[in-house]
Short mmCIF file of C-alpha atoms and ligand atoms in Angstrom, two decimals:
data_model
loop_
_atom_site.label_atom_id
_atom_site.label_comp_id
_atom_site.label_asym_id
_atom_site.label_seq_id
_atom_site.Cartn_x
_atom_site.Cartn_y
_atom_site.Cartn_z
CA MET A 1 119.97 108.83 78.76
CA ARG A 2 118.31 110.29 81.81
CA LYS A 3 118.92 113.96 82.39
CA THR A 4 119.93 114.79 85.96
CA LEU A 5 118.30 118.01 87.06
CA TYR A 6 119.68 118.04 90.62
CA THR A 7 122.51 115.94 92.02
CA THR A 8 122.50 114.93 95.70
CA GLU A 9 125.08 117.67 96.35
CA GLN A 10 122.83 120.31 94.80
CA ILE A 11 119.82 119.02 96.73
CA ASN A 12 121.85 119.15 99.98
CA GLU A 13 122.78 122.76 99.34
CA ILE A 14 119.17 123.78 98.76
CA VAL A 15 117.97 121.90 101.84
CA LYS A 16 120.72 123.41 104.01
CA ARG A 17 119.77 126.91 102.87
CA LEU A 18 116.09 126.32 103.72
CA GLY A 19 117.07 124.77 107.06
CA LYS A 20 119.01 127.93 107.97
CA GLN A 21 116.05 130.12 107.02
CA PHE A 22 113.70 128.11 109.26
CA THR A 23 116.21 128.05 112.12
CA GLU A 24 116.40 131.82 111.93
CA LYS A 25 112.63 132.14 111.74
CA PHE A 26 111.77 129.83 114.60
CA LYS A 27 114.70 130.15 117.00
CA ASP A 28 112.76 132.37 119.40
CA GLU A 29 109.38 130.71 118.90
CA GLU A 30 107.59 130.02 122.19
CA LEU A 31 105.98 126.70 121.20
CA PRO A 32 107.84 124.38 118.83
CA PRO A 33 106.51 124.80 115.27
CA VAL A 34 104.90 121.83 113.55
CA PHE A 35 106.38 120.72 110.23
CA ILE A 36 103.78 118.78 108.27
CA GLY A 37 105.19 116.60 105.50
CA VAL A 38 102.88 115.80 102.62
CA LEU A 39 103.02 112.04 102.06
CA LYS A 40 104.54 110.42 100.21
CA GLY A 41 106.51 112.67 97.91
CA ALA A 42 107.90 115.03 100.54
CA MET A 43 109.36 112.30 102.77
CA PRO A 44 113.03 112.44 101.73
CA PHE A 45 112.95 116.25 101.67
CA MET A 46 111.16 116.45 105.03
CA MET A 47 113.63 114.12 106.74
CA ASP A 48 116.63 116.04 105.39
CA LEU A 49 115.08 119.45 106.04
CA VAL A 50 114.20 118.89 109.71
CA ARG A 51 117.75 117.74 110.39
CA GLU A 52 119.02 121.05 109.06
CA ILE A 53 116.79 123.01 111.43
CA ASP A 54 118.54 123.80 114.67
CA CYS A 55 115.64 124.41 117.05
CA PRO A 56 112.90 122.30 118.64
CA LEU A 57 110.12 121.29 116.30
CA ILE A 58 107.36 118.75 115.95
CA MET A 59 106.86 116.54 112.91
CA ASP A 60 103.58 115.39 111.52
CA PHE A 61 102.32 114.05 108.21
CA ILE A 62 99.28 114.47 106.04
CA GLN A 63 98.28 112.65 102.89
CA VAL A 64 96.03 113.75 100.09
CA LYS A 65 95.25 112.25 96.75
CA SER A 66 95.55 114.73 93.94
CA TYR A 67 97.61 113.44 91.10
CA ILE A 68 97.11 110.75 88.48
CA GLY A 69 99.84 109.83 85.97
CA SER A 70 101.64 112.98 84.98
CA GLU A 71 98.75 115.48 85.03
CA SER A 72 97.13 117.17 88.02
CA THR A 73 93.40 116.55 88.32
CA GLY A 74 92.45 119.42 90.61
CA VAL A 75 90.38 117.04 92.70
CA ILE A 76 91.82 116.65 96.18
CA THR A 77 90.73 114.15 98.80
CA LEU A 78 92.14 113.71 102.31
CA LYS A 79 93.65 110.26 102.83
CA LYS A 80 95.42 110.76 106.17
CA ASP A 81 94.95 113.65 108.57
CA ILE A 82 97.51 115.09 111.01
CA ASN A 83 97.80 113.68 114.55
CA GLU A 84 99.29 116.61 116.47
CA ASP A 85 97.45 119.56 117.97
CA ILE A 86 98.49 122.55 115.86
CA ARG A 87 96.28 125.18 117.47
CA ASN A 88 98.31 128.23 118.54
CA ARG A 89 101.40 126.89 116.86
CA SER A 90 103.22 127.94 113.75
CA VAL A 91 102.87 125.36 111.02
CA VAL A 92 104.91 124.68 107.90
CA ILE A 93 103.50 122.48 105.16
CA VAL A 94 106.41 120.67 103.51
CA GLU A 95 105.86 119.62 99.89
CA ASP A 96 108.12 118.06 97.30
CA ILE A 97 106.91 120.25 94.46
CA ALA A 98 104.26 122.84 93.66
CA ASP A 99 102.73 122.48 90.22
CA SER A 100 99.14 123.59 89.49
CA GLY A 101 98.94 124.84 93.09
CA TYR A 102 95.74 122.88 93.84
CA THR A 103 97.33 120.70 96.53
CA LEU A 104 98.89 123.51 98.55
CA VAL A 105 95.83 125.74 98.22
CA TRP A 106 93.64 122.88 99.43
CA LEU A 107 95.96 121.93 102.29
CA LYS A 108 96.34 125.50 103.46
CA ASN A 109 92.59 126.12 103.48
CA TYR A 110 91.88 122.79 105.13
CA LEU A 111 94.40 123.24 107.95
CA LEU A 112 93.52 126.90 108.57
CA LYS A 113 89.78 126.26 108.70
CA THR A 114 89.88 123.03 110.64
CA TYR A 115 92.59 123.68 113.22
CA LYS A 116 93.21 127.45 113.37
CA PRO A 117 97.00 127.43 113.79
CA LYS A 118 98.78 130.62 114.89
CA ALA A 119 100.44 130.95 111.49
CA LEU A 120 100.76 128.73 108.46
CA TYR A 121 103.58 128.72 105.91
CA THR A 122 104.20 126.60 102.85
CA CYS A 123 107.52 125.19 101.74
CA ALA A 124 108.31 123.29 98.53
CA LEU A 125 111.67 121.95 97.46
CA LEU A 126 110.80 122.78 93.87
CA ASP A 127 108.27 125.09 92.29
CA LYS A 128 106.93 124.84 88.74
CA LYS A 129 105.49 128.32 88.98
CA CYS A 130 104.80 128.46 85.23
CA LYS A 131 102.26 125.63 85.65
CA ARG A 132 99.91 127.28 88.15
CA LYS A 133 96.22 126.85 87.53
CA VAL A 134 95.32 128.81 90.65
CA PRO A 135 97.24 131.83 91.89
CA PHE A 136 99.44 130.76 94.78
CA ASP A 137 102.82 131.83 96.13
CA VAL A 138 104.84 129.29 98.09
CA ASP A 139 106.46 130.98 101.11
CA TYR A 140 109.70 128.99 101.10
CA VAL A 141 110.91 127.68 97.74
CA GLY A 142 114.05 125.62 97.22
CA GLU A 143 114.29 126.31 93.49
CA GLU A 144 111.96 127.39 90.75
CA ILE A 145 112.02 125.08 87.73
CA GLY A 146 110.47 125.00 84.28
CA ASP A 147 107.85 122.66 82.93
CA TYR A 148 109.61 119.30 83.35
CA PHE A 149 108.18 116.07 84.63
CA ILE A 150 110.73 114.91 87.15
CA VAL A 151 111.38 111.81 89.23
CA GLY A 152 113.55 110.99 92.26
CA TYR A 153 114.11 112.22 95.83
CA GLY A 154 110.48 111.48 96.69
CA LEU A 155 109.02 112.39 93.33
CA ASP A 156 107.41 109.48 91.56
CA TYR A 157 106.19 108.21 88.25
CA ASP A 158 103.14 106.17 89.30
CA GLU A 159 104.85 105.39 92.66
CA ILE A 160 108.15 104.36 91.09
CA GLY A 161 111.39 106.32 91.50
CA ARG A 162 110.87 107.92 94.90
CA ASN A 163 113.98 106.21 96.29
CA VAL A 164 116.36 107.52 93.64
CA LYS A 165 118.83 109.88 95.31
CA GLU A 166 119.01 112.47 92.55
CA ILE A 167 116.24 114.31 90.72
CA PHE A 168 116.05 113.53 87.02
CA VAL A 169 113.97 114.09 83.92
CA PRO A 170 113.19 110.69 82.44
CA ASP A 171 113.63 110.65 78.67
CA LEU A 172 111.02 108.89 76.51
CA GLU A 173 112.77 105.52 76.75
CA GLU A 174 113.03 105.76 80.52
CA GLN A 175 109.38 106.88 80.80
CA GLN A 176 108.46 103.74 78.87
CA ILE A 177 110.47 101.60 81.29
CA LEU A 178 108.97 103.34 84.33
CA HIS A 179 105.52 102.87 82.85
CA GLU A 180 106.11 99.14 82.39
CA ILE A 181 107.47 98.78 85.94
CA ALA A 182 104.49 100.66 87.36
CA HIS A 183 101.81 98.70 85.50
P1 IMP B 1 99.75 120.41 92.32
O1 IMP B 1 98.55 120.15 93.17
O2 IMP B 1 99.43 120.37 90.85
O3 IMP B 1 100.51 121.64 92.70
O4 IMP B 1 100.67 119.16 92.42
C1 IMP B 1 101.42 118.86 93.46
C2 IMP B 1 101.70 117.38 93.48
O5 IMP B 1 101.84 116.85 92.15
C3 IMP B 1 103.02 117.15 94.15
O6 IMP B 1 102.82 116.84 95.49
C4 IMP B 1 103.58 115.99 93.40
O7 IMP B 1 103.22 114.81 94.08
C5 IMP B 1 102.92 115.97 92.07
N1 IMP B 1 103.83 116.41 91.01
C6 IMP B 1 103.86 117.60 90.38
N2 IMP B 1 104.82 117.66 89.47
C7 IMP B 1 105.45 116.47 89.50
C8 IMP B 1 106.58 115.92 88.79
O8 IMP B 1 107.20 116.54 87.93
N3 IMP B 1 106.93 114.65 89.13
C9 IMP B 1 106.28 113.93 90.07
N4 IMP B 1 105.24 114.41 90.78
C10 IMP B 1 104.83 115.67 90.49
MG1 MG B 2 102.89 112.95 94.47
#
């Protein structure tokens, strides 16, 4: 049996709460902030989050490669850069989950150095803080979780499972099935 970690209702509550926080933060911002979703895992979260934010904003996307199977490699490469001009704007990097921290550290450094935004914040729906390999605090966290490998709502097992509405921990049998589907 798969173990559901977050139902759609629970996810909605978390996303609504974050949306309110960003609305509050950016409601008097001069230039619309840019929300940068990290492809592909953050897509469902990004699309739900921006619709909970009640002020003008710009969306963009970035893609990096950083993860193979179920272990982080620490090696990050840029696959798709942003398209919008983020100079002098506040930026929020939107991630599905923070694990080792390598991805967010890399993205933050890359965007700060390359484009010099006015301010840069990080947001992750979930945070496996206990798994950090580099010290890093996410600015806006939906929920902190333990050391589970999870699938659904954007999170994948070798690309499979992103479209599942809830977030679940696949048991061994389900991992086997996902592995067979993916290969
Ligand atoms: P980090 O660089 O180790 O912090 O990893 C971040 C990336 O690893 C996220 O963008 C996810 O794509 C992926 N990731 C981390 N934990 C999980 C998980 O439990 N399930 C699926 N993907 C994960
Ligand atoms: Mg991923």
